[in-house]
Amino acid sequence: MILEKARYEVVLFGKKLIDKGLVAGTGGNLSLRVGDLVAVSPSGVEYETMVPEDVVVTDMNGKTVEGCLKPSSETPLHLALYSSRGDISAVVHTHSTYACVMACLGWELPVFHYLVALAGKKVPVAPYACFGTSALAGNVVASIGEEKAVLMENHGLVTVGGSLREAFMLAEAVEFASKVFAHARSLGSPRLLDGEEIGEVVNALQHYGFYGENDDDLKGLKE
Ligand SMILES: [Zn+2]
């Protein structure tokens, strides 16, 4: 089996998405890029029963290189992000509740809480297009810019990172921040961090060690 470690990681973080309530059933999808290949979650398979062999390996054009199942319907979105962002190796897409609340209101998430700064200067909103389309992929790529998270209007959330661990952590952080923002906005107007405060937080986060890659589950697997 090629890309054994990457496929195992896709399964591992897929199950973590379920455990944390960030996706339900077969919703959402995730992928990990290794060189010119991408390990992407299959379409219509529950994360609880998913095994590494179910994870599809495609080339950068979306052609299946190994795997018997259909790759996620959002594979064009994942590939468009990898093509436009040489700095990322992982993509996570969720329909988590409060990120969807923000996305359905068409509200971007400002840095009102320091954890939003993990994703960048804000979490922007990509204009609506039907799921699985190249139009949606184009909107997401155009809207995310150089940030690490983007809300998809009337749909959900996409996060990216140098690893699945980072993209997963960002999906968790944006969901938490969206929940706090929704509650805060229902009571008043949360104060936003100013540019200087954001810069200070970004600097502090770089030294905080959020991006640890130690995962004993992955030891001994082939790259
Ligand atoms: Zn979706």
PDB file of N, CA and C in Angstrom, residues 77-174:
ATOM      1  N   LEU A  77     -11.644  20.856  -4.574  1.00  0.00           N
ATOM      2  CA  LEU A  77     -11.345  21.941  -3.636  1.00  0.00           C
ATOM      3  C   LEU A  77      -9.979  21.722  -2.981  1.00  0.00           C
ATOM      4  N   HIS A  78      -9.739  20.490  -2.519  1.00  0.00           N
ATOM      5  CA  HIS A  78      -8.456  20.159  -1.886  1.00  0.00           C
ATOM      6  C   HIS A  78      -7.308  20.379  -2.874  1.00  0.00           C
ATOM      7  N   LEU A  79      -7.483  19.891  -4.109  1.00  0.00           N
ATOM      8  CA  LEU A  79      -6.409  19.991  -5.105  1.00  0.00           C
ATOM      9  C   LEU A  79      -6.141  21.441  -5.488  1.00  0.00           C
ATOM     10  N   ALA A  80      -7.206  22.247  -5.579  1.00  0.00           N
ATOM     11  CA  ALA A  80      -7.034  23.661  -5.927  1.00  0.00           C
ATOM     12  C   ALA A  80      -6.237  24.375  -4.832  1.00  0.00           C
ATOM     13  N   LEU A  81      -6.498  24.019  -3.569  1.00  0.00           N
ATOM     14  CA  LEU A  81      -5.752  24.642  -2.469  1.00  0.00           C
ATOM     15  C   LEU A  81      -4.277  24.240  -2.522  1.00  0.00           C
ATOM     16  N   TYR A  82      -3.998  22.949  -2.774  1.00  0.00           N
ATOM     17  CA  TYR A  82      -2.595  22.512  -2.857  1.00  0.00           C
ATOM     18  C   TYR A  82      -1.880  23.179  -4.030  1.00  0.00           C
ATOM     19  N   SER A  83      -2.587  23.360  -5.145  1.00  0.00           N
ATOM     20  CA  SER A  83      -1.965  23.965  -6.327  1.00  0.00           C
ATOM     21  C   SER A  83      -1.633  25.434  -6.105  1.00  0.00           C
ATOM     22  N   SER A  84      -2.461  26.108  -5.301  1.00  0.00           N
ATOM     23  CA  SER A  84      -2.259  27.552  -5.129  1.00  0.00           C
ATOM     24  C   SER A  84      -1.410  27.888  -3.908  1.00  0.00           C
ATOM     25  N   ARG A  85      -1.254  26.926  -3.001  1.00  0.00           N
ATOM     26  CA  ARG A  85      -0.541  27.202  -1.750  1.00  0.00           C
ATOM     27  C   ARG A  85       0.566  26.165  -1.537  1.00  0.00           C
ATOM     28  N   GLY A  86       1.783  26.524  -1.950  1.00  0.00           N
ATOM     29  CA  GLY A  86       2.909  25.603  -1.767  1.00  0.00           C
ATOM     30  C   GLY A  86       3.266  25.385  -0.306  1.00  0.00           C
ATOM     31  N   ASP A  87       2.726  26.237   0.581  1.00  0.00           N
ATOM     32  CA  ASP A  87       3.095  26.169   1.999  1.00  0.00           C
ATOM     33  C   ASP A  87       2.230  25.202   2.791  1.00  0.00           C
ATOM     34  N   ILE A  88       1.246  24.570   2.161  1.00  0.00           N
ATOM     35  CA  ILE A  88       0.353  23.705   2.940  1.00  0.00           C
ATOM     36  C   ILE A  88       0.449  22.246   2.490  1.00  0.00           C
ATOM     37  N   SER A  89       0.203  21.333   3.440  1.00  0.00           N
ATOM     38  CA  SER A  89       0.237  19.895   3.144  1.00  0.00           C
ATOM     39  C   SER A  89      -1.035  19.202   3.591  1.00  0.00           C
ATOM     40  N   ALA A  90      -1.951  19.943   4.205  1.00  0.00           N
ATOM     41  CA  ALA A  90      -3.156  19.289   4.721  1.00  0.00           C
ATOM     42  C   ALA A  90      -4.361  20.223   4.612  1.00  0.00           C
ATOM     43  N   VAL A  91      -5.517  19.615   4.329  1.00  0.00           N
ATOM     44  CA  VAL A  91      -6.775  20.360   4.222  1.00  0.00           C
ATOM     45  C   VAL A  91      -7.840  19.608   5.019  1.00  0.00           C
ATOM     46  N   VAL A  92      -8.604  20.356   5.839  1.00  0.00           N
ATOM     47  CA  VAL A  92      -9.731  19.775   6.578  1.00  0.00           C
ATOM     48  C   VAL A  92     -10.975  20.587   6.258  1.00  0.00           C
ATOM     49  N   HIS A  93     -12.063  19.907   5.936  1.00  0.00           N
ATOM     50  CA  HIS A  93     -13.337  20.584   5.664  1.00  0.00           C
ATOM     51  C   HIS A  93     -14.398  20.021   6.595  1.00  0.00           C
ATOM     52  N   THR A  94     -15.064  20.928   7.347  1.00  0.00           N
ATOM     53  CA  THR A  94     -16.083  20.480   8.303  1.00  0.00           C
ATOM     54  C   THR A  94     -17.397  21.238   8.102  1.00  0.00           C
ATOM     55  N   HIS A  95     -18.442  20.690   8.720  1.00  0.00           N
ATOM     56  CA  HIS A  95     -19.742  21.366   8.811  1.00  0.00           C
ATOM     57  C   HIS A  95     -20.060  21.587  10.288  1.00  0.00           C
ATOM     58  N   SER A  96     -19.064  22.009  11.050  1.00  0.00           N
ATOM     59  CA  SER A  96     -19.297  22.170  12.490  1.00  0.00           C
ATOM     60  C   SER A  96     -20.311  23.297  12.722  1.00  0.00           C
ATOM     61  N   THR A  97     -21.088  23.143  13.786  1.00  0.00           N
ATOM     62  CA  THR A  97     -22.319  23.934  13.951  1.00  0.00           C
ATOM     63  C   THR A  97     -22.107  25.444  13.932  1.00  0.00           C
ATOM     64  N   TYR A  98     -21.214  25.947  14.800  1.00  0.00           N
ATOM     65  CA  TYR A  98     -21.101  27.405  14.906  1.00  0.00           C
ATOM     66  C   TYR A  98     -20.337  28.024  13.735  1.00  0.00           C
ATOM     67  N   ALA A  99     -19.424  27.271  13.136  1.00  0.00           N
ATOM     68  CA  ALA A  99     -18.791  27.762  11.898  1.00  0.00           C
ATOM     69  C   ALA A  99     -19.862  27.885  10.819  1.00  0.00           C
ATOM     70  N   CYS A 100     -20.799  26.927  10.796  1.00  0.00           N
ATOM     71  CA  CYS A 100     -21.907  26.996   9.829  1.00  0.00           C
ATOM     72  C   CYS A 100     -22.832  28.173  10.130  1.00  0.00           C
ATOM     73  N   VAL A 101     -23.034  28.482  11.413  1.00  0.00           N
ATOM     74  CA  VAL A 101     -23.852  29.649  11.771  1.00  0.00           C
ATOM     75  C   VAL A 101     -23.238  30.908  11.161  1.00  0.00           C
ATOM     76  N   MET A 102     -21.927  31.063  11.351  1.00  0.00           N
ATOM     77  CA  MET A 102     -21.225  32.231  10.785  1.00  0.00           C
ATOM     78  C   MET A 102     -21.314  32.214   9.258  1.00  0.00           C
ATOM     79  N   ALA A 103     -21.107  31.031   8.673  1.00  0.00           N
ATOM     80  CA  ALA A 103     -21.096  30.905   7.214  1.00  0.00           C
ATOM     81  C   ALA A 103     -22.472  31.217   6.615  1.00  0.00           C
ATOM     82  N   CYS A 104     -23.530  30.822   7.332  1.00  0.00           N
ATOM     83  CA  CYS A 104     -24.886  31.058   6.819  1.00  0.00           C
ATOM     84  C   CYS A 104     -25.310  32.520   6.978  1.00  0.00           C
ATOM     85  N   LEU A 105     -24.682  33.234   7.936  1.00  0.00           N
ATOM     86  CA  LEU A 105     -24.922  34.666   8.056  1.00  0.00           C
ATOM     87  C   LEU A 105     -24.025  35.447   7.098  1.00  0.00           C
ATOM     88  N   GLY A 106     -23.005  34.755   6.551  1.00  0.00           N
ATOM     89  CA  GLY A 106     -22.040  35.431   5.680  1.00  0.00           C
ATOM     90  C   GLY A 106     -21.121  36.357   6.456  1.00  0.00           C
ATOM     91  N   TRP A 107     -20.905  36.031   7.749  1.00  0.00           N
ATOM     92  CA  TRP A 107     -20.059  36.872   8.611  1.00  0.00           C
ATOM     93  C   TRP A 107     -18.647  36.312   8.673  1.00  0.00           C
ATOM     94  N   GLU A 108     -17.665  37.160   8.364  1.00  0.00           N
ATOM     95  CA  GLU A 108     -16.290  36.722   8.603  1.00  0.00           C
ATOM     96  C   GLU A 108     -16.013  36.819  10.100  1.00  0.00           C
ATOM     97  N   LEU A 109     -14.996  36.063  10.534  1.00  0.00           N
ATOM     98  CA  LEU A 109     -14.657  36.030  11.955  1.00  0.00           C
ATOM     99  C   LEU A 109     -13.445  36.921  12.194  1.00  0.00           C
ATOM    100  N   PRO A 110     -13.629  38.048  12.902  1.00  0.00           N
ATOM    101  CA  PRO A 110     -12.485  38.923  13.180  1.00  0.00           C
ATOM    102  C   PRO A 110     -11.685  38.389  14.361  1.00  0.00           C
ATOM    103  N   VAL A 111     -10.504  38.978  14.590  1.00  0.00           N
ATOM    104  CA  VAL A 111      -9.717  38.556  15.758  1.00  0.00           C
ATOM    105  C   VAL A 111     -10.264  39.278  16.989  1.00  0.00           C
ATOM    106  N   PHE A 112     -11.294  38.690  17.567  1.00  0.00           N
ATOM    107  CA  PHE A 112     -11.897  39.220  18.806  1.00  0.00           C
ATOM    108  C   PHE A 112     -11.419  38.390  19.983  1.00  0.00           C
ATOM    109  N   HIS A 113     -10.863  37.195  19.697  1.00  0.00           N
ATOM    110  CA  HIS A 113     -10.299  36.292  20.697  1.00  0.00           C
ATOM    111  C   HIS A 113      -8.957  35.847  20.137  1.00  0.00           C
ATOM    112  N   TYR A 114      -7.948  35.708  21.000  1.00  0.00           N
ATOM    113  CA  TYR A 114      -6.610  35.493  20.448  1.00  0.00           C
ATOM    114  C   TYR A 114      -6.485  34.210  19.630  1.00  0.00           C
ATOM    115  N   LEU A 115      -7.344  33.206  19.892  1.00  0.00           N
ATOM    116  CA  LEU A 115      -7.219  31.953  19.141  1.00  0.00           C
ATOM    117  C   LEU A 115      -7.531  32.123  17.656  1.00  0.00           C
ATOM    118  N   VAL A 116      -8.322  33.155  17.302  1.00  0.00           N
ATOM    119  CA  VAL A 116      -8.598  33.396  15.875  1.00  0.00           C
ATOM    120  C   VAL A 116      -7.293  33.705  15.139  1.00  0.00           C
ATOM    121  N   ALA A 117      -6.332  34.302  15.857  1.00  0.00           N
ATOM    122  CA  ALA A 117      -5.054  34.666  15.226  1.00  0.00           C
ATOM    123  C   ALA A 117      -4.255  33.440  14.791  1.00  0.00           C
ATOM    124  N   LEU A 118      -4.611  32.261  15.323  1.00  0.00           N
ATOM    125  CA  LEU A 118      -3.979  31.032  14.832  1.00  0.00           C
ATOM    126  C   LEU A 118      -4.221  30.868  13.331  1.00  0.00           C
ATOM    127  N   ALA A 119      -5.395  31.327  12.879  1.00  0.00           N
ATOM    128  CA  ALA A 119      -5.781  31.168  11.476  1.00  0.00           C
ATOM    129  C   ALA A 119      -5.317  32.333  10.609  1.00  0.00           C
ATOM    130  N   GLY A 120      -4.944  33.452  11.238  1.00  0.00           N
ATOM    131  CA  GLY A 120      -4.482  34.613  10.475  1.00  0.00           C
ATOM    132  C   GLY A 120      -5.084  35.906  10.992  1.00  0.00           C
ATOM    133  N   LYS A 121      -5.203  36.885  10.085  1.00  0.00           N
ATOM    134  CA  LYS A 121      -5.695  38.214  10.491  1.00  0.00           C
ATOM    135  C   LYS A 121      -7.208  38.224  10.632  1.00  0.00           C
ATOM    136  N   LYS A 122      -7.867  37.218  10.086  1.00  0.00           N
ATOM    137  CA  LYS A 122      -9.317  37.025  10.223  1.00  0.00           C
ATOM    138  C   LYS A 122      -9.657  35.684   9.565  1.00  0.00           C
ATOM    139  N   VAL A 123     -10.887  35.231   9.716  1.00  0.00           N
ATOM    140  CA  VAL A 123     -11.359  34.087   8.934  1.00  0.00           C
ATOM    141  C   VAL A 123     -12.364  34.641   7.928  1.00  0.00           C
ATOM    142  N   PRO A 124     -11.963  34.765   6.646  1.00  0.00           N
ATOM    143  CA  PRO A 124     -12.854  35.374   5.646  1.00  0.00           C
ATOM    144  C   PRO A 124     -13.967  34.414   5.226  1.00  0.00           C
ATOM    145  N   VAL A 125     -14.874  34.918   4.396  1.00  0.00           N
ATOM    146  CA  VAL A 125     -15.983  34.090   3.881  1.00  0.00           C
ATOM    147  C   VAL A 125     -15.855  33.984   2.364  1.00  0.00           C
ATOM    148  N   ALA A 126     -15.868  32.755   1.854  1.00  0.00           N
ATOM    149  CA  ALA A 126     -15.861  32.526   0.402  1.00  0.00           C
ATOM    150  C   ALA A 126     -17.298  32.548  -0.103  1.00  0.00           C
ATOM    151  N   PRO A 127     -17.592  33.263  -1.216  1.00  0.00           N
ATOM    152  CA  PRO A 127     -18.955  33.320  -1.739  1.00  0.00           C
ATOM    153  C   PRO A 127     -19.507  31.929  -2.046  1.00  0.00           C
ATOM    154  N   TYR A 128     -20.819  31.794  -1.939  1.00  0.00           N
ATOM    155  CA  TYR A 128     -21.480  30.508  -2.144  1.00  0.00           C
ATOM    156  C   TYR A 128     -21.320  29.974  -3.577  1.00  0.00           C
ATOM    157  N   ALA A 129     -21.112  28.689  -3.682  1.00  0.00           N
ATOM    158  CA  ALA A 129     -21.240  27.938  -4.940  1.00  0.00           C
ATOM    159  C   ALA A 129     -21.577  26.514  -4.528  1.00  0.00           C
ATOM    160  N   CYS A 130     -22.176  25.750  -5.424  1.00  0.00           N
ATOM    161  CA  CYS A 130     -22.618  24.385  -5.095  1.00  0.00           C
ATOM    162  C   CYS A 130     -21.432  23.516  -4.654  1.00  0.00           C
ATOM    163  N   PHE A 131     -21.672  22.626  -3.689  1.00  0.00           N
ATOM    164  CA  PHE A 131     -20.605  21.735  -3.202  1.00  0.00           C
ATOM    165  C   PHE A 131     -20.033  20.904  -4.357  1.00  0.00           C
ATOM    166  N   GLY A 132     -18.747  20.615  -4.253  1.00  0.00           N
ATOM    167  CA  GLY A 132     -18.114  19.730  -5.225  1.00  0.00           C
ATOM    168  C   GLY A 132     -17.777  20.360  -6.568  1.00  0.00           C
ATOM    169  N   THR A 133     -18.048  21.649  -6.730  1.00  0.00           N
ATOM    170  CA  THR A 133     -17.821  22.275  -8.039  1.00  0.00           C
ATOM    171  C   THR A 133     -16.471  22.997  -8.091  1.00  0.00           C
ATOM    172  N   SER A 134     -15.993  23.205  -9.319  1.00  0.00           N
ATOM    173  CA  SER A 134     -14.753  23.968  -9.478  1.00  0.00           C
ATOM    174  C   SER A 134     -15.011  25.435  -9.143  1.00  0.00           C
ATOM    175  N   ALA A 135     -16.274  25.891  -9.270  1.00  0.00           N
ATOM    176  CA  ALA A 135     -16.609  27.268  -8.890  1.00  0.00           C
ATOM    177  C   ALA A 135     -16.385  27.458  -7.393  1.00  0.00           C
ATOM    178  N   LEU A 136     -16.816  26.478  -6.587  1.00  0.00           N
ATOM    179  CA  LEU A 136     -16.597  26.561  -5.139  1.00  0.00           C
ATOM    180  C   LEU A 136     -15.102  26.534  -4.827  1.00  0.00           C
ATOM    181  N   ALA A 137     -14.374  25.640  -5.498  1.00  0.00           N
ATOM    182  CA  ALA A 137     -12.921  25.560  -5.286  1.00  0.00           C
ATOM    183  C   ALA A 137     -12.269  26.917  -5.582  1.00  0.00           C
ATOM    184  N   GLY A 138     -12.682  27.543  -6.678  1.00  0.00           N
ATOM    185  CA  GLY A 138     -12.122  28.841  -7.056  1.00  0.00           C
ATOM    186  C   GLY A 138     -12.443  29.918  -6.033  1.00  0.00           C
ATOM    187  N   ASN A 139     -13.680  29.917  -5.546  1.00  0.00           N
ATOM    188  CA  ASN A 139     -14.076  30.914  -4.539  1.00  0.00           C
ATOM    189  C   ASN A 139     -13.273  30.752  -3.244  1.00  0.00           C
ATOM    190  N   VAL A 140     -13.062  29.498  -2.844  1.00  0.00           N
ATOM    191  CA  VAL A 140     -12.328  29.237  -1.600  1.00  0.00           C
ATOM    192  C   VAL A 140     -10.866  29.665  -1.738  1.00  0.00           C
ATOM    193  N   VAL A 141     -10.248  29.314  -2.858  1.00  0.00           N
ATOM    194  CA  VAL A 141      -8.847  29.688  -3.085  1.00  0.00           C
ATOM    195  C   VAL A 141      -8.705  31.209  -3.108  1.00  0.00           C
ATOM    196  N   ALA A 142      -9.639  31.896  -3.790  1.00  0.00           N
ATOM    197  CA  ALA A 142      -9.558  33.361  -3.898  1.00  0.00           C
ATOM    198  C   ALA A 142      -9.775  34.025  -2.538  1.00  0.00           C
ATOM    199  N   SER A 143     -10.642  33.454  -1.716  1.00  0.00           N
ATOM    200  CA  SER A 143     -11.008  34.095  -0.449  1.00  0.00           C
ATOM    201  C   SER A 143     -10.036  33.799   0.685  1.00  0.00           C
ATOM    202  N   ILE A 144      -9.437  32.615   0.686  1.00  0.00           N
ATOM    203  CA  ILE A 144      -8.552  32.267   1.817  1.00  0.00           C
ATOM    204  C   ILE A 144      -7.261  33.081   1.765  1.00  0.00           C
ATOM    205  N   GLY A 145      -6.856  33.497   0.558  1.00  0.00           N
ATOM    206  CA  GLY A 145      -5.625  34.299   0.450  1.00  0.00           C
ATOM    207  C   GLY A 145      -4.468  33.576   1.095  1.00  0.00           C
ATOM    208  N   GLU A 146      -3.833  34.248   2.072  1.00  0.00           N
ATOM    209  CA  GLU A 146      -2.691  33.636   2.761  1.00  0.00           C
ATOM    210  C   GLU A 146      -3.061  33.181   4.166  1.00  0.00           C
ATOM    211  N   GLU A 147      -4.378  33.221   4.479  1.00  0.00           N
ATOM    212  CA  GLU A 147      -4.798  32.796   5.818  1.00  0.00           C
ATOM    213  C   GLU A 147      -4.853  31.267   5.883  1.00  0.00           C
ATOM    214  N   LYS A 148      -5.217  30.743   7.053  1.00  0.00           N
ATOM    215  CA  LYS A 148      -5.237  29.287   7.221  1.00  0.00           C
ATOM    216  C   LYS A 148      -6.645  28.741   7.444  1.00  0.00           C
ATOM    217  N   ALA A 149      -7.658  29.603   7.343  1.00  0.00           N
ATOM    218  CA  ALA A 149      -9.041  29.142   7.484  1.00  0.00           C
ATOM    219  C   ALA A 149      -9.949  30.049   6.679  1.00  0.00           C
ATOM    220  N   VAL A 150     -11.022  29.468   6.155  1.00  0.00           N
ATOM    221  CA  VAL A 150     -12.008  30.257   5.413  1.00  0.00           C
ATOM    222  C   VAL A 150     -13.383  29.616   5.615  1.00  0.00           C
ATOM    223  N   LEU A 151     -14.384  30.467   5.841  1.00  0.00           N
ATOM    224  CA  LEU A 151     -15.762  29.986   5.926  1.00  0.00           C
ATOM    225  C   LEU A 151     -16.320  29.921   4.515  1.00  0.00           C
ATOM    226  N   MET A 152     -17.155  28.919   4.247  1.00  0.00           N
ATOM    227  CA  MET A 152     -17.783  28.781   2.932  1.00  0.00           C
ATOM    228  C   MET A 152     -19.249  29.170   3.104  1.00  0.00           C
ATOM    229  N   GLU A 153     -19.653  30.237   2.426  1.00  0.00           N
ATOM    230  CA  GLU A 153     -20.988  30.796   2.615  1.00  0.00           C
ATOM    231  C   GLU A 153     -22.074  29.721   2.458  1.00  0.00           C
ATOM    232  N   ASN A 154     -23.009  29.694   3.408  1.00  0.00           N
ATOM    233  CA  ASN A 154     -24.123  28.725   3.407  1.00  0.00           C
ATOM    234  C   ASN A 154     -23.656  27.271   3.336  1.00  0.00           C
ATOM    235  N   HIS A 155     -22.456  26.985   3.908  1.00  0.00           N
ATOM    236  CA  HIS A 155     -21.941  25.626   3.775  1.00  0.00           C
ATOM    237  C   HIS A 155     -21.129  25.187   5.006  1.00  0.00           C
ATOM    238  N   GLY A 156     -19.925  25.715   5.208  1.00  0.00           N
ATOM    239  CA  GLY A 156     -19.101  25.200   6.294  1.00  0.00           C
ATOM    240  C   GLY A 156     -17.759  25.885   6.389  1.00  0.00           C
ATOM    241  N   LEU A 157     -16.745  25.111   6.750  1.00  0.00           N
ATOM    242  CA  LEU A 157     -15.423  25.650   7.063  1.00  0.00           C
ATOM    243  C   LEU A 157     -14.334  24.831   6.374  1.00  0.00           C
ATOM    244  N   VAL A 158     -13.290  25.520   5.919  1.00  0.00           N
ATOM    245  CA  VAL A 158     -12.085  24.855   5.427  1.00  0.00           C
ATOM    246  C   VAL A 158     -10.892  25.399   6.208  1.00  0.00           C
ATOM    247  N   THR A 159     -10.040  24.484   6.700  1.00  0.00           N
ATOM    248  CA  THR A 159      -8.785  24.910   7.317  1.00  0.00           C
ATOM    249  C   THR A 159      -7.636  24.199   6.608  1.00  0.00           C
ATOM    250  N   VAL A 160      -6.472  24.832   6.614  1.00  0.00           N
ATOM    251  CA  VAL A 160      -5.295  24.255   5.962  1.00  0.00           C
ATOM    252  C   VAL A 160      -4.118  24.349   6.924  1.00  0.00           C
ATOM    253  N   GLY A 161      -3.067  23.551   6.657  1.00  0.00           N
ATOM    254  CA  GLY A 161      -1.897  23.622   7.520  1.00  0.00           C
ATOM    255  C   GLY A 161      -0.747  22.823   6.957  1.00  0.00           C
ATOM    256  N   GLY A 162       0.359  22.883   7.676  1.00  0.00           N
ATOM    257  CA  GLY A 162       1.530  22.114   7.276  1.00  0.00           C
ATOM    258  C   GLY A 162       1.393  20.640   7.625  1.00  0.00           C
ATOM    259  N   SER A 163       0.378  20.315   8.422  1.00  0.00           N
ATOM    260  CA  SER A 163       0.128  18.924   8.817  1.00  0.00           C
ATOM    261  C   SER A 163      -1.366  18.785   9.109  1.00  0.00           C
ATOM    262  N   LEU A 164      -1.839  17.533   9.149  1.00  0.00           N
ATOM    263  CA  LEU A 164      -3.242  17.321   9.509  1.00  0.00           C
ATOM    264  C   LEU A 164      -3.487  17.746  10.952  1.00  0.00           C
ATOM    265  N   ARG A 165      -2.464  17.580  11.785  1.00  0.00           N
ATOM    266  CA  ARG A 165      -2.627  17.990  13.184  1.00  0.00           C
ATOM    267  C   ARG A 165      -2.937  19.486  13.265  1.00  0.00           C
ATOM    268  N   GLU A 166      -2.203  20.280  12.471  1.00  0.00           N
ATOM    269  CA  GLU A 166      -2.415  21.728  12.490  1.00  0.00           C
ATOM    270  C   GLU A 166      -3.791  22.085  11.913  1.00  0.00           C
ATOM    271  N   ALA A 167      -4.143  21.495  10.756  1.00  0.00           N
ATOM    272  CA  ALA A 167      -5.434  21.819  10.132  1.00  0.00           C
ATOM    273  C   ALA A 167      -6.592  21.401  11.039  1.00  0.00           C
ATOM    274  N   PHE A 168      -6.438  20.261  11.720  1.00  0.00           N
ATOM    275  CA  PHE A 168      -7.461  19.787  12.657  1.00  0.00           C
ATOM    276  C   PHE A 168      -7.586  20.750  13.844  1.00  0.00           C
ATOM    277  N   MET A 169      -6.438  21.152  14.391  1.00  0.00           N
ATOM    278  CA  MET A 169      -6.443  22.070  15.537  1.00  0.00           C
ATOM    279  C   MET A 169      -7.112  23.399  15.151  1.00  0.00           C
ATOM    280  N   LEU A 170      -6.856  23.850  13.932  1.00  0.00           N
ATOM    281  CA  LEU A 170      -7.478  25.099  13.469  1.00  0.00           C
ATOM    282  C   LEU A 170      -8.992  24.944  13.333  1.00  0.00           C
ATOM    283  N   ALA A 171      -9.443  23.784  12.858  1.00  0.00           N
ATOM    284  CA  ALA A 171     -10.887  23.542  12.726  1.00  0.00           C
ATOM    285  C   ALA A 171     -11.541  23.593  14.105  1.00  0.00           C
ATOM    286  N   GLU A 172     -10.853  23.045  15.107  1.00  0.00           N
ATOM    287  CA  GLU A 172     -11.354  23.082  16.486  1.00  0.00           C
ATOM    288  C   GLU A 172     -11.379  24.519  17.014  1.00  0.00           C
ATOM    289  N   ALA A 173     -10.290  25.268  16.746  1.00  0.00           N
ATOM    290  CA  ALA A 173     -10.174  26.638  17.258  1.00  0.00           C
ATOM    291  C   ALA A 173     -11.223  27.551  16.613  1.00  0.00           C
ATOM    292  N   VAL A 174     -11.441  27.411  15.300  1.00  0.00           N
ATOM    293  CA  VAL A 174     -12.405  28.276  14.613  1.00  0.00           C
ATOM    294  C   VAL A 174     -13.831  27.944  15.073  1.00  0.00           C
TER     295      VAL A 174
END
